[in-house]
PDB file of C-alpha atoms in Angstrom:
ATOM      1  CA  MET A   1      21.525 -27.571 -31.737  1.00  0.00           C
ATOM      2  CA  THR A   2      18.593 -26.037 -29.940  1.00  0.00           C
ATOM      3  CA  GLU A   3      17.589 -22.456 -31.075  1.00  0.00           C
ATOM      4  CA  THR A   4      18.046 -19.623 -28.469  1.00  0.00           C
ATOM      5  CA  LYS A   5      14.732 -17.956 -27.747  1.00  0.00           C
ATOM      6  CA  THR A   6      14.605 -14.374 -26.592  1.00  0.00           C
ATOM      7  CA  HIS A   7      12.809 -13.432 -23.495  1.00  0.00           C
ATOM      8  CA  VAL A   8      10.207 -10.472 -24.120  1.00  0.00           C
ATOM      9  CA  ILE A   9       8.658  -8.123 -22.043  1.00  0.00           C
ATOM     10  CA  LEU A  10       5.766  -6.143 -23.620  1.00  0.00           C
ATOM     11  CA  LEU A  11       5.346  -2.370 -22.514  1.00  0.00           C
ATOM     12  CA  SER A  12       2.483  -0.335 -23.317  1.00  0.00           C
ATOM     13  CA  CYS A  13       2.596   3.245 -22.026  1.00  0.00           C
ATOM     14  CA  GLY A  14      -0.442   5.372 -22.492  1.00  0.00           C
ATOM     15  CA  SER A  15      -3.146   7.657 -20.863  1.00  0.00           C
ATOM     16  CA  PHE A  16      -5.432   4.691 -20.440  1.00  0.00           C
ATOM     17  CA  ASN A  17      -8.349   7.027 -19.917  1.00  0.00           C
ATOM     18  CA  PRO A  18      -9.831   4.677 -19.568  1.00  0.00           C
ATOM     19  CA  ILE A  19      -8.095   1.249 -20.012  1.00  0.00           C
ATOM     20  CA  THR A  20     -10.316  -0.849 -22.389  1.00  0.00           C
ATOM     21  CA  ARG A  21     -10.455  -4.471 -23.560  1.00  0.00           C
ATOM     22  CA  GLY A  22      -8.834  -3.279 -26.755  1.00  0.00           C
ATOM     23  CA  HIS A  23      -5.661  -2.783 -24.652  1.00  0.00           C
ATOM     24  CA  LEU A  24      -5.671  -5.992 -23.227  1.00  0.00           C
ATOM     25  CA  HIS A  25      -6.520  -7.659 -26.232  1.00  0.00           C
ATOM     26  CA  MET A  26      -3.444  -5.867 -27.983  1.00  0.00           C
ATOM     27  CA  PHE A  27      -1.090  -7.540 -25.288  1.00  0.00           C
ATOM     28  CA  GLU A  28      -2.594 -10.992 -25.912  1.00  0.00           C
ATOM     29  CA  LYS A  29      -2.454 -10.864 -29.779  1.00  0.00           C
ATOM     30  CA  ALA A  30       1.187  -9.691 -29.589  1.00  0.00           C
ATOM     31  CA  ARG A  31       2.164 -12.459 -27.355  1.00  0.00           C
ATOM     32  CA  GLU A  32       0.373 -14.928 -29.501  1.00  0.00           C
ATOM     33  CA  TYR A  33       2.297 -13.534 -32.458  1.00  0.00           C
ATOM     34  CA  LEU A  34       5.651 -13.674 -30.924  1.00  0.00           C
ATOM     35  CA  HIS A  35       5.201 -17.198 -29.530  1.00  0.00           C
ATOM     36  CA  THR A  36       4.106 -18.538 -32.845  1.00  0.00           C
ATOM     37  CA  THR A  37       7.441 -17.390 -34.435  1.00  0.00           C
ATOM     38  CA  GLY A  38       9.197 -19.903 -32.110  1.00  0.00           C
ATOM     39  CA  ARG A  39      11.802 -17.244 -31.556  1.00  0.00           C
ATOM     40  CA  PHE A  40      10.614 -15.410 -28.607  1.00  0.00           C
ATOM     41  CA  ILE A  41       9.138 -16.208 -25.067  1.00  0.00           C
ATOM     42  CA  VAL A  42       7.049 -13.571 -23.722  1.00  0.00           C
ATOM     43  CA  ILE A  43       7.505 -13.270 -19.757  1.00  0.00           C
ATOM     44  CA  GLY A  44       5.342 -10.415 -19.094  1.00  0.00           C
ATOM     45  CA  GLY A  45       3.407  -7.592 -20.053  1.00  0.00           C
ATOM     46  CA  ILE A  46       3.386  -4.058 -18.476  1.00  0.00           C
ATOM     47  CA  VAL A  47       0.815  -1.042 -18.685  1.00  0.00           C
ATOM     48  CA  SER A  48       2.505   2.303 -17.841  1.00  0.00           C
ATOM     49  CA  PRO A  49      -0.139   5.049 -17.314  1.00  0.00           C
ATOM     50  CA  VAL A  50       1.000   8.623 -18.268  1.00  0.00           C
ATOM     51  CA  HIS A  51       1.632  11.182 -15.614  1.00  0.00           C
ATOM     52  CA  ASP A  52      -1.329  13.699 -15.000  1.00  0.00           C
ATOM     53  CA  SER A  53       0.960  16.389 -16.604  1.00  0.00           C
ATOM     54  CA  TYR A  54       0.577  14.797 -19.923  1.00  0.00           C
ATOM     55  CA  GLY A  55      -1.728  17.648 -20.960  1.00  0.00           C
ATOM     56  CA  LYS A  56      -4.447  15.484 -22.662  1.00  0.00           C
ATOM     57  CA  PRO A  57      -7.851  17.145 -22.383  1.00  0.00           C
ATOM     58  CA  GLY A  58     -10.329  15.314 -20.125  1.00  0.00           C
ATOM     59  CA  LEU A  59      -7.566  13.132 -18.660  1.00  0.00           C
ATOM     60  CA  VAL A  60      -8.613  11.507 -15.623  1.00  0.00           C
ATOM     61  CA  SER A  61      -6.285  11.897 -12.430  1.00  0.00           C
ATOM     62  CA  SER A  62      -3.535   9.319 -12.270  1.00  0.00           C
ATOM     63  CA  ARG A  63      -5.036   7.613  -9.009  1.00  0.00           C
ATOM     64  CA  HIS A  64      -8.091   6.797 -10.739  1.00  0.00           C
ATOM     65  CA  ARG A  65      -6.427   5.463 -14.022  1.00  0.00           C
ATOM     66  CA  LEU A  66      -4.125   3.434 -12.118  1.00  0.00           C
ATOM     67  CA  THR A  67      -7.126   1.625  -9.953  1.00  0.00           C
ATOM     68  CA  MET A  68      -8.950   1.287 -13.339  1.00  0.00           C
ATOM     69  CA  CYS A  69      -5.706  -0.572 -14.859  1.00  0.00           C
ATOM     70  CA  GLN A  70      -5.123  -2.589 -11.915  1.00  0.00           C
ATOM     71  CA  LEU A  71      -8.816  -3.851 -11.909  1.00  0.00           C
ATOM     72  CA  ALA A  72      -8.479  -4.469 -15.510  1.00  0.00           C
ATOM     73  CA  VAL A  73      -5.455  -6.729 -15.306  1.00  0.00           C
ATOM     74  CA  GLN A  74      -6.282  -8.324 -11.757  1.00  0.00           C
ATOM     75  CA  SER A  75      -7.216 -11.764 -13.417  1.00  0.00           C
ATOM     76  CA  SER A  76      -3.986 -11.725 -15.695  1.00  0.00           C
ATOM     77  CA  ASP A  77      -1.079 -13.913 -14.544  1.00  0.00           C
ATOM     78  CA  TRP A  78       1.217 -12.085 -16.848  1.00  0.00           C
ATOM     79  CA  ILE A  79       0.252  -8.365 -17.293  1.00  0.00           C
ATOM     80  CA  ARG A  80       0.717  -6.039 -14.552  1.00  0.00           C
ATOM     81  CA  VAL A  81       0.455  -2.085 -14.024  1.00  0.00           C
ATOM     82  CA  ASP A  82       3.662  -0.164 -13.271  1.00  0.00           C
ATOM     83  CA  PRO A  83       2.700   3.108 -11.297  1.00  0.00           C
ATOM     84  CA  TRP A  84       6.537   4.601 -11.858  1.00  0.00           C
ATOM     85  CA  GLU A  85       5.448   6.837 -14.822  1.00  0.00           C
ATOM     86  CA  CYS A  86       2.463   8.550 -12.729  1.00  0.00           C
ATOM     87  CA  TYR A  87       4.790   8.860  -9.594  1.00  0.00           C
ATOM     88  CA  GLN A  88       7.396  11.247 -11.342  1.00  0.00           C
ATOM     89  CA  ASP A  89       7.388  14.838 -10.558  1.00  0.00           C
ATOM     90  CA  THR A  90       6.252  15.485 -14.360  1.00  0.00           C
ATOM     91  CA  TRP A  91       5.429  13.839 -17.759  1.00  0.00           C
ATOM     92  CA  GLN A  92       7.879  11.148 -18.847  1.00  0.00           C
ATOM     93  CA  THR A  93       8.723  10.208 -22.355  1.00  0.00           C
ATOM     94  CA  THR A  94       8.384   6.728 -23.494  1.00  0.00           C
ATOM     95  CA  CYS A  95      12.218   6.371 -23.730  1.00  0.00           C
ATOM     96  CA  SER A  96      12.624   7.572 -20.065  1.00  0.00           C
ATOM     97  CA  VAL A  97       9.782   4.921 -19.096  1.00  0.00           C
ATOM     98  CA  LEU A  98      11.739   2.330 -21.196  1.00  0.00           C
ATOM     99  CA  GLU A  99      15.080   3.131 -19.431  1.00  0.00           C
ATOM    100  CA  HIS A 100      13.467   2.901 -16.169  1.00  0.00           C
ATOM    101  CA  HIS A 101      12.453  -0.797 -16.933  1.00  0.00           C
ATOM    102  CA  LEU A 102      15.772  -1.452 -18.769  1.00  0.00           C
ATOM    103  CA  THR A 103      17.426  -0.364 -15.750  1.00  0.00           C
ATOM    104  CA  GLY A 104      15.560  -2.387 -13.087  1.00  0.00           C
ATOM    105  CA  CYS A 105      15.652  -5.508 -15.425  1.00  0.00           C
ATOM    106  CA  ILE A 106      19.362  -5.236 -15.790  1.00  0.00           C
ATOM    107  CA  LEU A 107      19.877  -4.887 -12.203  1.00  0.00           C
ATOM    108  CA  SER A 108      17.657  -7.632 -11.265  1.00  0.00           C
ATOM    109  CA  ASN A 109      19.846 -10.040 -13.430  1.00  0.00           C
ATOM    110  CA  VAL A 110      23.138  -8.845 -11.884  1.00  0.00           C
ATOM    111  CA  SER A 111      22.764 -11.088  -8.664  1.00  0.00           C
ATOM    112  CA  THR A 112      20.584  -8.733  -6.778  1.00  0.00           C
ATOM    113  CA  PRO A 113      18.080 -10.201  -4.349  1.00  0.00           C
ATOM    114  CA  SER A 114      14.707 -10.626  -5.565  1.00  0.00           C
ATOM    115  CA  SER A 115      13.618  -8.357  -2.851  1.00  0.00           C
ATOM    116  CA  THR A 116      15.519  -5.314  -4.357  1.00  0.00           C
ATOM    117  CA  PRO A 117      12.928  -2.903  -5.630  1.00  0.00           C
ATOM    118  CA  VAL A 118      13.316  -1.276  -9.138  1.00  0.00           C
ATOM    119  CA  ILE A 119      15.026   2.289  -8.867  1.00  0.00           C
ATOM    120  CA  GLY A 120      12.294   4.809  -8.258  1.00  0.00           C
ATOM    121  CA  GLN A 121       9.517   2.385  -7.645  1.00  0.00           C
ATOM    122  CA  PRO A 122       7.675   2.706  -4.279  1.00  0.00           C
ATOM    123  CA  GLN A 123       8.800  -0.517  -2.212  1.00  0.00           C
ATOM    124  CA  THR A 124       5.011  -0.974  -1.341  1.00  0.00           C
ATOM    125  CA  GLN A 125       4.383  -2.272  -4.825  1.00  0.00           C
ATOM    126  CA  THR A 126       4.571  -5.577  -6.119  1.00  0.00           C
ATOM    127  CA  GLN A 127       7.908  -6.758  -7.656  1.00  0.00           C
ATOM    128  CA  PRO A 128       8.371  -6.188 -11.284  1.00  0.00           C
ATOM    129  CA  ILE A 129       7.414  -9.202 -13.667  1.00  0.00           C
ATOM    130  CA  TYR A 130      11.036  -9.552 -14.436  1.00  0.00           C
ATOM    131  CA  GLN A 131      12.269  -9.984 -10.964  1.00  0.00           C
ATOM    132  CA  ASN A 132       9.148 -12.255 -10.043  1.00  0.00           C
ATOM    133  CA  HIS A 133      10.256 -15.461 -11.576  1.00  0.00           C
ATOM    134  CA  SER A 134       7.217 -17.353 -10.272  1.00  0.00           C
ATOM    135  CA  ASN A 135       5.238 -15.274 -12.806  1.00  0.00           C
ATOM    136  CA  MET A 136       7.030 -16.856 -15.562  1.00  0.00           C
ATOM    137  CA  ASN A 137       5.071 -19.687 -17.213  1.00  0.00           C
ATOM    138  CA  HIS A 138       8.210 -20.965 -18.700  1.00  0.00           C
ATOM    139  CA  THR A 139      11.564 -21.894 -17.247  1.00  0.00           C
ATOM    140  CA  PRO A 140      14.506 -21.602 -19.813  1.00  0.00           C
ATOM    141  CA  THR A 141      16.251 -24.644 -20.806  1.00  0.00           C
ATOM    142  CA  ALA A 142      20.003 -24.912 -21.792  1.00  0.00           C
ATOM    143  CA  GLY A 143      19.465 -23.380 -25.467  1.00  0.00           C
ATOM    144  CA  GLU A 144      17.418 -20.609 -24.133  1.00  0.00           C
ATOM    145  CA  SER A 145      18.598 -16.964 -23.393  1.00  0.00           C
ATOM    146  CA  CYS A 146      19.048 -16.029 -19.748  1.00  0.00           C
ATOM    147  CA  ASP A 147      19.980 -12.511 -20.691  1.00  0.00           C
ATOM    148  CA  PRO A 148      17.678  -9.585 -19.514  1.00  0.00           C
ATOM    149  CA  PRO A 149      14.671  -9.593 -21.846  1.00  0.00           C
ATOM    150  CA  VAL A 150      14.002  -7.455 -24.793  1.00  0.00           C
ATOM    151  CA  PHE A 151      11.174  -4.675 -24.217  1.00  0.00           C
ATOM    152  CA  ILE A 152       8.799  -4.464 -26.961  1.00  0.00           C
ATOM    153  CA  ILE A 153       6.585  -1.199 -27.061  1.00  0.00           C
TER     154      ILE A 153
END
């Protein structure tokens, strides 16, 4: 019998003030490790910059941090930037950011059209990684899980 593999999305919340090669390397190393276990398939990575009201001294505006993050991941075919956290009225806890992504992921797996945006996300943004199945480098086989992916922070 084929072992079931769990689909995983890596999520990193933070100030990204600025985003560095180390942040991106963290994604690569995590994906590499999870794949080597043979139990997981990483289907995407999400960078979620913190809201301006976070209160960190010297925090550059979210507009600039979002642009830096988008430039940093532009050559990646599996990591993307999600602006949802920056667009909220105030700072969000990591749990609320995770809940936002889990809700979107679950909704995208309940027969919703691929054009349906994640709740709270501007419609001008690209679709979330878990709704854009063309971003997946792997197609599940009969023995693999097709349930909503697990998020790892």
